[in-house]
CSV table of C-alpha atoms in Angstrom, one decimal:
chain,number,residue,atom,x,y,z
L,2,ASP,CA,208.1,132.3,58.7
L,3,GLY,CA,206.9,128.7,59.0
L,4,GLY,CA,204.2,127.9,61.5
L,5,ILE,CA,200.7,126.9,62.2
L,6,THR,CA,197.8,129.3,61.8
L,7,GLN,CA,194.5,128.8,63.6
L,8,SER,CA,191.4,130.8,62.9
L,9,PRO,CA,189.3,132.3,64.3
L,10,LYS,CA,190.9,133.1,67.6
L,11,TYR,CA,187.6,133.6,69.3
L,12,LEU,CA,184.3,132.1,68.2
L,13,PHE,CA,180.8,132.3,69.7
L,14,ARG,CA,178.2,129.7,68.9
L,15,LYS,CA,174.6,129.2,69.7
L,16,GLU,CA,173.5,125.8,70.9
L,17,GLY,CA,172.6,123.5,68.1
L,18,GLN,CA,175.0,125.1,65.6
L,19,ASN,CA,177.9,123.4,64.0
L,20,VAL,CA,181.2,125.4,63.8
L,21,THR,CA,184.4,124.8,61.9
L,22,LEU,CA,187.8,125.7,63.3
L,23,SER,CA,190.6,126.2,60.7
L,24,CYS,CA,194.1,124.9,61.0
L,25,GLU,CA,196.8,125.5,58.3
L,26,GLN,CA,200.5,124.7,58.5
L,27,ASN,CA,203.4,125.5,56.2
L,28,LEU,CA,205.9,123.4,57.9
L,29,ASN,CA,205.5,120.5,55.5
L,30,HIS,CA,204.7,118.2,58.4
L,31,ASP,CA,203.0,114.9,57.8
L,32,ALA,CA,201.1,114.6,61.0
L,33,MET,CA,198.5,117.0,62.5
L,34,TYR,CA,196.5,116.9,65.7
L,35,TRP,CA,193.6,118.6,67.5
L,36,TYR,CA,193.6,118.9,71.2
L,37,ARG,CA,191.0,120.3,73.6
L,38,GLN,CA,192.1,122.2,76.7
L,39,ASP,CA,190.0,122.7,79.7
L,40,PRO,CA,191.1,124.3,83.0
L,41,GLY,CA,192.9,121.7,85.2
L,42,GLN,CA,192.6,118.9,82.6
L,43,GLY,CA,195.6,119.5,80.4
L,44,LEU,CA,195.3,118.7,76.8
L,45,ARG,CA,193.1,115.9,75.5
L,46,LEU,CA,193.4,114.5,72.0
L,47,ILE,CA,190.4,114.8,69.8
L,48,TYR,CA,191.6,113.6,66.4
L,49,TYR,CA,194.9,113.1,64.6
L,50,SER,CA,196.1,112.5,61.1
L,51,GLN,CA,199.4,111.0,60.1
L,52,ILE,CA,198.9,111.4,56.3
L,53,VAL,CA,196.6,113.0,53.8
L,54,ASN,CA,193.2,111.4,53.5
L,55,ASP,CA,193.6,109.5,56.7
L,56,PHE,CA,192.7,110.4,60.3
L,57,GLN,CA,192.0,108.6,63.5
L,58,LYS,CA,189.9,109.3,66.6
L,59,GLY,CA,191.6,110.4,69.8
L,60,ASP,CA,190.3,110.1,73.3
L,61,ILE,CA,187.4,112.5,73.1
L,62,ALA,CA,186.2,112.4,69.4
L,63,GLU,CA,182.5,112.2,70.1
L,64,GLY,CA,180.7,115.3,68.7
L,65,TYR,CA,183.7,116.3,66.5
L,66,SER,CA,184.6,115.6,62.9
L,67,VAL,CA,187.7,116.4,60.8
L,68,SER,CA,189.0,116.1,57.3
L,69,ARG,CA,192.5,116.0,55.8
L,70,GLU,CA,192.2,116.6,52.1
L,71,LYS,CA,195.4,118.6,51.9
L,72,LYS,CA,198.7,118.1,53.7
L,73,GLU,CA,198.7,121.6,55.0
L,74,SER,CA,195.1,121.7,56.3
L,75,PHE,CA,193.2,119.9,59.1
L,76,PRO,CA,189.9,121.6,59.9
L,77,LEU,CA,187.9,120.6,63.0
L,78,THR,CA,184.1,120.8,63.0
L,79,VAL,CA,182.4,121.0,66.4
L,80,THR,CA,178.9,119.6,65.9
L,81,SER,CA,175.7,120.1,67.8
L,82,ALA,CA,176.3,116.6,69.2
L,83,GLN,CA,179.1,117.8,71.4
L,84,LYS,CA,177.5,118.4,74.7
L,85,ASN,CA,180.0,120.7,76.3
L,86,PRO,CA,181.9,122.4,73.5
L,87,THR,CA,183.1,125.6,75.3
L,88,ALA,CA,186.8,125.2,75.5
L,89,PHE,CA,190.2,126.2,74.1
L,90,TYR,CA,191.2,124.2,71.0
L,91,LEU,CA,194.7,123.7,69.9
L,92,CYS,CA,196.0,122.4,66.6
L,93,ALA,CA,199.5,121.0,66.3
L,94,SER,CA,201.7,119.3,63.8
L,95,SER,CA,204.8,117.1,63.8
L,96,MET,CA,207.3,115.8,61.3
L,97,GLY,CA,207.1,112.3,60.0
L,98,GLN,CA,204.7,109.5,60.7
L,99,GLY,CA,206.3,108.4,64.0
L,100,ALA,CA,203.8,110.7,65.4
L,101,GLY,CA,203.8,109.6,69.0
L,102,ALA,CA,207.5,110.3,69.5
L,103,GLY,CA,207.9,113.6,67.8
L,104,GLU,CA,208.0,117.2,68.9
L,105,LEU,CA,204.7,119.0,68.4
L,106,PHE,CA,204.4,122.5,67.0
L,107,PHE,CA,201.3,124.3,68.1
L,108,GLY,CA,199.1,127.1,66.8
L,109,GLU,CA,197.9,129.9,68.9
L,110,GLY,CA,194.6,128.3,69.7
L,111,SER,CA,190.9,129.0,69.1
L,112,ARG,CA,188.6,129.8,72.0
L,113,LEU,CA,185.0,128.6,71.4
L,114,THR,CA,182.2,129.8,73.6
L,115,VAL,CA,178.7,128.4,73.4
L,116,LEU,CA,176.0,131.0,74.3
Z,4,ALA,CA,198.6,103.0,78.8
Z,5,GLN,CA,201.1,105.8,79.3
Z,6,SER,CA,200.2,108.6,81.7
Z,7,VAL,CA,201.8,111.8,83.0
Z,8,THR,CA,201.3,113.3,86.5
Z,9,GLN,CA,202.1,116.8,87.5
Z,10,PRO,CA,201.4,116.8,91.2
Z,11,ASP,CA,201.5,120.6,91.7
Z,12,ILE,CA,198.6,122.4,90.2
Z,13,HIS,CA,199.8,125.9,91.3
Z,14,ILE,CA,203.2,127.1,92.5
Z,15,THR,CA,204.3,130.6,93.6
Z,16,VAL,CA,207.9,131.6,93.8
Z,17,SER,CA,209.7,134.9,94.4
Z,18,GLU,CA,211.6,136.4,91.5
Z,19,GLY,CA,215.2,135.3,91.7
Z,20,ALA,CA,214.4,132.1,93.6
Z,21,SER,CA,215.0,128.7,92.2
Z,22,LEU,CA,212.3,126.6,90.7
Z,23,GLU,CA,211.5,122.9,90.4
Z,24,LEU,CA,208.4,121.6,88.7
Z,25,ARG,CA,207.6,117.9,89.1
Z,26,CYS,CA,206.6,115.4,86.5
Z,27,ASN,CA,206.1,111.7,86.8
Z,28,TYR,CA,205.3,109.3,84.0
Z,29,SER,CA,204.0,105.8,83.7
Z,30,TYR,CA,205.2,103.9,80.7
Z,31,GLY,CA,206.8,100.5,80.2
Z,32,ALA,CA,209.7,101.4,77.9
Z,33,THR,CA,211.9,104.4,77.8
Z,34,PRO,CA,209.7,107.3,76.9
Z,35,TYR,CA,210.4,110.5,75.0
Z,36,LEU,CA,209.8,113.4,77.4
Z,37,PHE,CA,209.0,117.0,76.8
Z,38,TRP,CA,208.3,120.2,78.7
Z,39,TYR,CA,206.1,122.9,77.1
Z,40,VAL,CA,205.2,126.4,78.3
Z,41,GLN,CA,202.0,128.2,77.7
Z,42,SER,CA,201.3,131.9,78.2
Z,43,PRO,CA,197.6,132.8,78.8
Z,44,GLY,CA,195.5,132.5,75.7
Z,45,GLN,CA,198.4,131.3,73.6
Z,46,GLY,CA,199.7,128.0,72.1
Z,47,LEU,CA,202.4,125.9,73.6
Z,48,GLN,CA,206.1,126.4,73.1
Z,49,LEU,CA,208.7,123.6,73.5
Z,50,LEU,CA,211.2,124.3,76.4
Z,51,LEU,CA,213.2,121.1,76.1
Z,52,LYS,CA,213.0,117.4,75.2
Z,53,TYR,CA,214.7,114.1,76.1
Z,54,PHE,CA,215.0,111.3,73.7
Z,55,SER,CA,218.1,109.5,74.8
Z,56,GLY,CA,221.7,110.0,76.0
Z,57,ASP,CA,222.6,112.5,78.7
Z,58,THR,CA,219.9,112.5,81.3
Z,59,LEU,CA,220.3,116.2,82.0
Z,60,VAL,CA,219.0,118.3,79.2
Z,61,GLN,CA,219.2,122.0,78.6
Z,62,GLY,CA,216.4,124.0,77.1
Z,63,ILE,CA,215.5,127.5,76.2
Z,64,LYS,CA,215.1,130.4,78.6
Z,65,GLY,CA,217.6,128.9,81.1
Z,66,PHE,CA,215.5,125.8,81.9
Z,67,GLU,CA,216.9,122.3,82.4
Z,68,ALA,CA,215.3,119.0,83.2
Z,69,GLU,CA,216.7,115.7,84.5
Z,70,PHE,CA,215.5,112.3,83.5
Z,71,LYS,CA,215.6,109.8,86.4
Z,72,ARG,CA,214.5,106.4,85.2
Z,73,SER,CA,214.5,104.9,88.7
Z,74,GLN,CA,212.0,107.5,89.9
Z,75,SER,CA,210.1,107.7,86.6
Z,76,SER,CA,210.5,111.4,86.8
Z,77,PHE,CA,211.5,114.3,84.5
Z,78,ASN,CA,211.5,117.4,86.7
Z,79,LEU,CA,212.0,120.9,85.3
Z,80,ARG,CA,214.4,123.3,87.0
Z,81,LYS,CA,215.6,126.8,86.7
Z,82,PRO,CA,218.1,128.4,89.1
Z,83,SER,CA,216.7,131.9,89.1
Z,84,VAL,CA,213.1,132.7,88.1
Z,85,HIS,CA,212.2,135.9,86.2
Z,86,TRP,CA,208.8,137.5,86.3
Z,87,SER,CA,208.4,136.7,82.6
Z,88,ASP,CA,208.5,132.9,83.5
Z,89,ALA,CA,204.9,133.2,84.9
Z,90,ALA,CA,202.9,130.8,82.8
Z,91,GLU,CA,201.5,127.3,82.7
Z,92,TYR,CA,203.9,124.4,82.2
Z,93,PHE,CA,203.1,121.1,80.7
Z,94,CYS,CA,205.0,117.8,80.8
Z,95,ALA,CA,204.3,115.4,78.0
Z,96,VAL,CA,205.4,111.8,77.1
Z,97,GLY,CA,205.6,110.0,73.8
Z,98,ALA,CA,207.1,106.9,72.4
Z,99,THR,CA,207.7,105.3,69.0
Z,100,GLY,CA,204.6,103.7,67.7
Z,101,ARG,CA,202.3,105.8,69.9
Z,102,ARG,CA,199.7,107.9,68.2
Z,103,ALA,CA,200.4,111.2,69.9
Z,104,LEU,CA,201.9,112.8,72.9
Z,105,THR,CA,200.2,112.5,76.3
Z,106,PHE,CA,200.1,115.6,78.4
Z,107,GLY,CA,200.0,116.2,82.1
Z,108,SER,CA,197.4,118.5,83.6
Z,109,GLY,CA,199.8,121.3,83.9
Z,110,THR,CA,201.4,123.5,86.7
Z,111,ARG,CA,200.6,127.2,86.9
Z,112,LEU,CA,203.6,129.2,88.0
Z,113,GLN,CA,203.1,132.6,89.6
Z,114,VAL,CA,206.1,134.8,90.2
Z,115,GLN,CA,206.1,137.3,93.1
Z,116,PRO,CA,208.2,140.5,92.8
């Protein structure tokens, strides 16, 4: 079945450590996204990529980095510069490069907790 | 900038009762509108979407939503709620040329037996 796979589902990190969240899709979608979800704040856009080897900052990119070396993969690194990284992270994808109008398909999410 | 407001943070309804979740958007042109549902600790699933045409759209699980341009609203409705509908619901808006969908802050639905 086609879909989006995020791993790990749960991750614990010590302060000062970088961690990388994996996102893989086999939907052959061009565009991929990372959102952060905090209680009562909905989903906030971290980074997005409309095509391989290109990505753009979203609303809350500080302290995060991404890469898009392959169409199916869009990993997110949470760096030590992110001051409040404990959150639920959602990866999504959509068809085509008219990204802002398209239906998003979501992974199951990764919950990061900083100890 | 486009924005989405979901005025109700938390709603409780009895099983079998009708449901309406409110969504208001702010955008200059005709937006594309979506409703998603999220179970605890899970990703989001699309319930329905409006791009153009008939302003009353049908979705999965018996949900429907009506686009009202004059009120800048896209409220989600269900005539009879089931216990399995308990979840968090998100309204989202997009448009051609925009970078990504913008989401509301969500409405948590609790269903009483």
